[in-house]
Amino acid sequence: MPEAASAPATQAVIGDSEFDRDSTVVRREPGVYDIDLSAGWTIFGAVNGGFLLAVLGRALADALPHPDPFTVSAHYLTASRPGPAVVRTETVRTGRTLSTGQASLFQCDEEGNEVERIRVLASYGDLTALPDDVRTTATPPAIPPQEQCLGPGDGPAPVDGGSAIADRLMIKLDPATLGWALGAPSGKGEMRAWFGLADGRDADPLSLLLAVDALPPTAFEIGLKGWVPTVELTVHVRHRPAPGPLRVSITTRNLAGGFLEEDAEVWDSEDRLVAQSRQLARVSRG
């Protein structure tokens, strides 16, 4: 990667959990940030898309005058791997209540050529300044209590190197969406779980960007196997989440031409819908 400038670097980071430390971006100069992507957030060697979104989201939070992501749309161009990366941001517009920026993450290939991995366009605001009125027909997902749900430690030993990210998350899956793990997928494109970070760090707007993309793919419960890479992901952050575990519900209604959509809702401990997302993903041909 290009060498850093001699000016003092500053870190855009909040807190001291593993998520915070690993998603820290170091400001080299205005609009340019360095990061060493940790292997701890990978699935079969590729860095998780939700974690990448949090990395770029942190850089934009530092670059823009507003603190919180309201809407973030990402296009995943090539798979990101552990190692050095550069994030470049650009302020598109600054307003009184919203500011808009874009960011891209780059890594060097084996020949030393810089490759763009992911490109984001996002609008930021201040979640604490939003009015309290809520008018909704949405209801929290029906998930059994955590002690009746199952996590990675409740099944067979994981494939070595298959999902390093699982050690950093608290995921307890609704047994009704676990048929795929028993060789009997339901055929329904549904996945539901309790979600949190394994070190107990409470959720915030940046970790919501991870939460929407952290569960097993709904394709598994449809009966498909293999990697399901994200093509595009849009997240809407609606509230700053209350302390406590989150509930995540993801559904797929249409698989066609080798692509499917995943619609996610994230609910906090106060039964508030704190994030929504839709992504387009490609299914394995195998």
Tab-separated table of C-alpha atoms in Angstrom:
chain	number	residue	atom	x	y	z
A	1	MET	CA	0.000	0.000	0.000
A	2	PRO	CA	1.149	3.634	-0.378
A	3	GLU	CA	3.332	4.827	2.473
A	4	ALA	CA	1.725	6.968	5.142
A	5	ALA	CA	2.435	10.674	5.274
A	6	SER	CA	4.654	11.988	8.041
A	7	ALA	CA	1.845	13.970	9.663
A	8	PRO	CA	0.557	12.497	12.942
A	9	ALA	CA	-2.128	9.866	12.375
A	10	THR	CA	-5.359	9.871	14.329
A	11	GLN	CA	-7.665	6.957	15.070
A	12	ALA	CA	-11.396	7.006	14.437
A	13	VAL	CA	-12.602	4.517	17.057
A	14	ILE	CA	-15.175	4.265	19.826
A	15	GLY	CA	-14.674	2.080	22.899
A	16	ASP	CA	-12.228	-0.783	23.425
A	17	SER	CA	-14.024	-4.003	22.497
A	18	GLU	CA	-12.573	-6.380	19.924
A	19	PHE	CA	-15.053	-5.045	17.375
A	20	ASP	CA	-13.937	-1.479	18.049
A	21	ARG	CA	-10.232	-2.282	17.949
A	22	ASP	CA	-10.446	-4.312	14.748
A	23	SER	CA	-12.632	-1.796	12.928
A	24	THR	CA	-10.419	1.166	13.878
A	25	VAL	CA	-9.335	3.265	10.921
A	26	VAL	CA	-6.262	5.471	11.222
A	27	ARG	CA	-6.562	8.850	9.504
A	28	ARG	CA	-3.469	9.372	7.373
A	29	GLU	CA	-4.714	12.653	5.954
A	30	PRO	CA	-8.176	14.182	5.402
A	31	GLY	CA	-10.284	11.642	3.543
A	32	VAL	CA	-7.681	8.843	3.639
A	33	TYR	CA	-7.646	6.108	6.300
A	34	ASP	CA	-5.489	3.031	6.860
A	35	ILE	CA	-6.565	-0.248	8.440
A	36	ASP	CA	-5.168	-3.752	8.804
A	37	LEU	CA	-8.168	-6.039	8.291
A	38	SER	CA	-8.162	-8.773	10.922
A	39	ALA	CA	-8.555	-12.451	10.037
A	40	GLY	CA	-10.890	-12.705	13.032
A	41	TRP	CA	-13.869	-11.452	10.993
A	42	THR	CA	-13.600	-13.836	8.046
A	43	ILE	CA	-15.722	-16.602	6.552
A	44	PHE	CA	-13.590	-19.062	4.580
A	45	GLY	CA	-10.868	-16.442	4.218
A	46	ALA	CA	-13.054	-13.521	3.057
A	47	VAL	CA	-13.800	-10.626	5.426
A	48	ASN	CA	-17.485	-10.510	6.367
A	49	GLY	CA	-19.481	-7.921	4.416
A	50	GLY	CA	-21.216	-6.486	7.475
A	51	PHE	CA	-17.905	-5.969	9.247
A	52	LEU	CA	-16.543	-4.200	6.149
A	53	LEU	CA	-19.603	-1.963	6.174
A	54	ALA	CA	-18.829	-1.046	9.794
A	55	VAL	CA	-15.224	-0.213	8.860
A	56	LEU	CA	-16.290	2.163	6.091
A	57	GLY	CA	-19.082	3.454	8.321
A	58	ARG	CA	-16.520	4.378	10.972
A	59	ALA	CA	-14.397	6.247	8.441
A	60	LEU	CA	-17.437	8.192	7.218
A	61	ALA	CA	-18.447	9.013	10.798
A	62	ASP	CA	-15.036	10.631	11.198
A	63	ALA	CA	-15.117	12.400	7.825
A	64	LEU	CA	-18.678	13.788	7.954
A	65	PRO	CA	-20.067	16.407	10.376
A	66	HIS	CA	-22.927	14.140	11.535
A	67	PRO	CA	-22.232	11.147	13.818
A	68	ASP	CA	-24.693	8.394	12.885
A	69	PRO	CA	-25.383	6.369	9.734
A	70	PHE	CA	-28.991	6.741	8.577
A	71	THR	CA	-28.739	4.909	5.265
A	72	VAL	CA	-25.746	3.062	3.851
A	73	SER	CA	-25.683	1.414	0.405
A	74	ALA	CA	-22.719	-0.759	-0.525
A	75	HIS	CA	-21.643	-2.536	-3.678
A	76	TYR	CA	-19.207	-5.416	-3.117
A	77	LEU	CA	-16.834	-5.506	-6.077
A	78	THR	CA	-14.259	-8.121	-5.054
A	79	ALA	CA	-13.697	-10.195	-1.925
A	80	SER	CA	-11.698	-8.469	0.834
A	81	ARG	CA	-8.930	-10.461	2.519
A	82	PRO	CA	-7.140	-9.980	5.843
A	83	GLY	CA	-4.288	-7.515	5.633
A	84	PRO	CA	-3.563	-3.851	4.882
A	85	ALA	CA	-6.275	-1.733	3.258
A	86	VAL	CA	-6.943	1.926	2.522
A	87	VAL	CA	-10.310	3.670	2.838
A	88	ARG	CA	-10.858	6.849	0.856
A	89	THR	CA	-13.824	9.081	1.646
A	90	GLU	CA	-15.417	12.039	-0.097
A	91	THR	CA	-18.012	14.455	1.240
A	92	VAL	CA	-20.796	14.762	-1.329
A	93	ARG	CA	-23.073	17.204	0.467
A	94	THR	CA	-23.444	18.725	3.913
A	95	GLY	CA	-26.818	19.906	5.188
A	96	ARG	CA	-28.322	20.940	8.505
A	97	THR	CA	-29.792	17.540	9.428
A	98	LEU	CA	-28.089	15.171	6.979
A	99	SER	CA	-24.715	14.903	5.334
A	100	THR	CA	-23.867	12.542	2.498
A	101	GLY	CA	-20.554	10.955	1.672
A	102	GLN	CA	-19.027	8.114	-0.245
A	103	ALA	CA	-16.209	5.752	0.647
A	104	SER	CA	-14.251	2.974	-1.021
A	105	LEU	CA	-11.923	0.342	0.416
A	106	PHE	CA	-8.832	-0.683	-1.568
A	107	GLN	CA	-6.269	-3.459	-1.233
A	108	CYS	CA	-3.237	-4.405	-3.308
A	109	ASP	CA	-3.217	-7.632	-5.304
A	110	GLU	CA	-0.228	-9.971	-5.651
A	111	GLU	CA	1.278	-7.748	-8.346
A	112	GLY	CA	0.985	-4.671	-6.144
A	113	ASN	CA	-1.892	-3.165	-8.094
A	114	GLU	CA	-4.554	-1.378	-6.063
A	115	VAL	CA	-7.966	-3.076	-6.299
A	116	GLU	CA	-11.256	-1.566	-5.131
A	117	ARG	CA	-13.097	-4.041	-2.907
A	118	ILE	CA	-16.235	-2.205	-1.832
A	119	ARG	CA	-17.869	1.168	-2.605
A	120	VAL	CA	-20.380	2.888	-0.305
A	121	LEU	CA	-22.735	5.866	-0.554
A	122	ALA	CA	-24.194	6.941	2.783
A	123	SER	CA	-26.219	9.653	4.514
A	124	TYR	CA	-25.466	10.518	8.145
A	125	GLY	CA	-27.422	12.422	10.768
A	126	ASP	CA	-27.951	12.519	14.534
A	127	LEU	CA	-30.191	9.726	15.836
A	128	THR	CA	-30.589	11.432	19.207
A	129	ALA	CA	-32.199	14.447	17.497
A	130	LEU	CA	-35.040	12.431	15.936
A	131	PRO	CA	-38.613	12.896	17.252
A	132	ASP	CA	-40.092	10.157	19.431
A	133	ASP	CA	-43.250	9.464	17.397
A	134	VAL	CA	-43.594	5.927	15.979
A	135	ARG	CA	-46.443	4.728	13.767
A	136	THR	CA	-45.819	1.203	12.553
A	137	THR	CA	-47.443	-2.109	11.732
A	138	ALA	CA	-44.121	-3.946	12.180
A	139	THR	CA	-43.901	-6.406	15.082
A	140	PRO	CA	-40.857	-8.060	16.700
A	141	PRO	CA	-40.038	-11.586	15.478
A	142	ALA	CA	-41.258	-14.494	17.570
A	143	ILE	CA	-38.035	-16.118	18.787
A	144	PRO	CA	-37.841	-18.564	21.725
A	145	PRO	CA	-35.870	-17.485	24.817
A	146	GLN	CA	-32.100	-17.582	24.389
A	147	GLU	CA	-31.747	-20.728	26.488
A	148	GLN	CA	-33.981	-22.558	24.011
A	149	CYS	CA	-31.995	-21.413	20.976
A	150	LEU	CA	-28.796	-22.904	19.598
A	151	GLY	CA	-25.367	-21.487	18.814
A	152	PRO	CA	-22.215	-22.721	17.065
A	153	GLY	CA	-21.065	-24.511	20.232
A	154	ASP	CA	-24.209	-26.635	20.302
A	155	GLY	CA	-23.426	-28.424	17.022
A	156	PRO	CA	-20.577	-30.454	15.517
A	157	ALA	CA	-17.049	-29.042	15.555
A	158	PRO	CA	-16.769	-26.295	12.921
A	159	VAL	CA	-14.659	-26.683	9.811
A	160	ASP	CA	-11.147	-25.454	10.581
A	161	GLY	CA	-10.802	-21.901	9.253
A	162	GLY	CA	-14.389	-21.901	8.056
A	163	SER	CA	-15.889	-19.132	10.151
A	164	ALA	CA	-13.503	-17.219	12.396
A	165	ILE	CA	-16.169	-14.544	12.883
A	166	ALA	CA	-18.320	-17.000	14.869
A	167	ASP	CA	-15.922	-16.740	17.827
A	168	ARG	CA	-16.545	-12.994	18.026
A	169	LEU	CA	-20.318	-13.090	17.960
A	170	MET	CA	-23.085	-14.237	20.269
A	171	ILE	CA	-25.601	-15.875	17.944
A	172	LYS	CA	-28.409	-18.099	19.210
A	173	LEU	CA	-30.512	-19.381	16.326
A	174	ASP	CA	-34.219	-20.139	16.488
A	175	PRO	CA	-34.468	-23.958	16.214
A	176	ALA	CA	-37.305	-23.502	13.700
A	177	THR	CA	-34.741	-22.105	11.239
A	178	LEU	CA	-32.078	-24.760	11.843
A	179	GLY	CA	-33.326	-27.600	9.656
A	180	TRP	CA	-30.378	-27.073	7.288
A	181	ALA	CA	-27.917	-27.949	10.083
A	182	LEU	CA	-29.674	-31.316	10.552
A	183	GLY	CA	-29.802	-32.138	6.856
A	184	ALA	CA	-33.521	-31.327	6.654
A	185	PRO	CA	-33.955	-27.716	5.468
A	186	SER	CA	-37.517	-26.440	5.730
A	187	GLY	CA	-37.575	-24.952	2.244
A	188	LYS	CA	-38.506	-21.582	3.762
A	189	GLY	CA	-36.102	-18.681	3.305
A	190	GLU	CA	-36.061	-17.697	6.977
A	191	MET	CA	-33.374	-17.169	9.603
A	192	ARG	CA	-33.969	-15.790	13.105
A	193	ALA	CA	-31.598	-15.357	16.030
A	194	TRP	CA	-30.562	-13.513	19.135
A	195	PHE	CA	-27.475	-11.485	18.334
A	196	GLY	CA	-24.700	-9.689	20.172
A	197	LEU	CA	-20.935	-9.365	20.364
A	198	ALA	CA	-19.195	-12.164	22.257
A	199	ASP	CA	-17.326	-9.768	24.559
A	200	GLY	CA	-20.613	-8.259	25.779
A	201	ARG	CA	-20.251	-4.881	24.097
A	202	ASP	CA	-23.670	-3.270	23.686
A	203	ALA	CA	-24.924	-2.497	20.213
A	204	ASP	CA	-24.596	0.926	18.614
A	205	PRO	CA	-25.377	2.223	15.103
A	206	LEU	CA	-22.075	0.946	13.684
A	207	SER	CA	-22.495	-2.572	15.056
A	208	LEU	CA	-25.992	-2.654	13.519
A	209	LEU	CA	-24.232	-2.562	10.135
A	210	LEU	CA	-22.617	-5.852	11.153
A	211	ALA	CA	-25.763	-7.370	12.655
A	212	VAL	CA	-27.752	-7.329	9.402
A	213	ASP	CA	-25.151	-9.538	7.677
A	214	ALA	CA	-23.948	-11.853	10.451
A	215	LEU	CA	-26.432	-14.751	10.447
A	216	PRO	CA	-26.122	-17.876	8.273
A	217	PRO	CA	-27.550	-17.309	4.779
A	218	THR	CA	-31.259	-17.948	4.288
A	219	ALA	CA	-30.166	-20.002	1.259
A	220	PHE	CA	-29.184	-22.782	3.670
A	221	GLU	CA	-32.778	-23.193	4.820
A	222	ILE	CA	-33.929	-23.191	1.190
A	223	GLY	CA	-31.703	-26.231	0.708
A	224	LEU	CA	-28.655	-24.682	-0.952
A	225	LYS	CA	-25.044	-25.019	0.151
A	226	GLY	CA	-21.877	-23.023	-0.290
A	227	TRP	CA	-20.809	-19.418	-0.138
A	228	VAL	CA	-23.469	-16.761	-0.754
A	229	PRO	CA	-21.520	-13.581	-1.599
A	230	THR	CA	-23.237	-10.213	-1.266
A	231	VAL	CA	-23.564	-8.143	-4.424
A	232	GLU	CA	-25.316	-5.096	-2.922
A	233	LEU	CA	-26.440	-4.258	0.615
A	234	THR	CA	-28.497	-1.289	1.827
A	235	VAL	CA	-29.018	-0.650	5.537
A	236	HIS	CA	-31.377	1.827	7.204
A	237	VAL	CA	-30.573	2.633	10.834
A	238	ARG	CA	-33.771	3.797	12.558
A	239	HIS	CA	-32.876	4.169	16.257
A	240	ARG	CA	-29.903	4.035	18.571
A	241	PRO	CA	-30.343	0.568	20.144
A	242	ALA	CA	-31.000	0.079	23.850
A	243	PRO	CA	-28.536	-2.046	25.855
A	244	GLY	CA	-29.059	-5.785	25.667
A	245	PRO	CA	-29.171	-8.479	22.982
A	246	LEU	CA	-30.729	-7.850	19.607
A	247	ARG	CA	-33.202	-9.997	17.692
A	248	VAL	CA	-32.516	-10.418	13.986
A	249	SER	CA	-34.995	-11.778	11.468
A	250	ILE	CA	-34.056	-12.389	7.818
A	251	THR	CA	-36.342	-13.585	5.031
A	252	THR	CA	-36.003	-14.458	1.355
A	253	ARG	CA	-39.065	-14.632	-0.884
A	254	ASN	CA	-37.537	-14.947	-4.320
A	255	LEU	CA	-34.592	-16.884	-5.728
A	256	ALA	CA	-34.258	-16.533	-9.488
A	257	GLY	CA	-31.426	-16.670	-12.001
A	258	GLY	CA	-28.899	-17.578	-9.330
A	259	PHE	CA	-29.619	-14.510	-7.162
A	260	LEU	CA	-31.749	-13.984	-4.059
A	261	GLU	CA	-32.728	-11.083	-1.819
A	262	GLU	CA	-32.440	-11.051	1.949
A	263	ASP	CA	-34.635	-8.654	3.942
A	264	ALA	CA	-33.480	-8.164	7.529
A	265	GLU	CA	-35.012	-6.513	10.574
A	266	VAL	CA	-33.117	-5.843	13.799
A	267	TRP	CA	-35.025	-5.279	17.048
A	268	ASP	CA	-33.591	-4.103	20.362
A	269	SER	CA	-34.414	-5.058	23.965
A	270	GLU	CA	-37.129	-2.386	24.112
A	271	ASP	CA	-39.018	-3.899	21.129
A	272	ARG	CA	-37.951	-1.128	18.769
A	273	LEU	CA	-37.123	-1.724	15.133
A	274	VAL	CA	-33.602	-0.276	15.109
A	275	ALA	CA	-32.364	-1.335	11.666
A	276	GLN	CA	-33.650	-2.689	8.364
A	277	SER	CA	-31.739	-3.931	5.352
A	278	ARG	CA	-32.067	-5.531	1.946
A	279	GLN	CA	-29.281	-7.241	0.082
A	280	LEU	CA	-28.899	-8.991	-3.248
A	281	ALA	CA	-26.707	-12.082	-3.042
A	282	ARG	CA	-25.440	-14.667	-5.492
A	283	VAL	CA	-25.920	-18.359	-4.750
A	284	SER	CA	-23.408	-21.083	-5.467
A	285	ARG	CA	-23.828	-23.007	-8.691
A	286	GLY	CA	-22.496	-26.154	-7.088
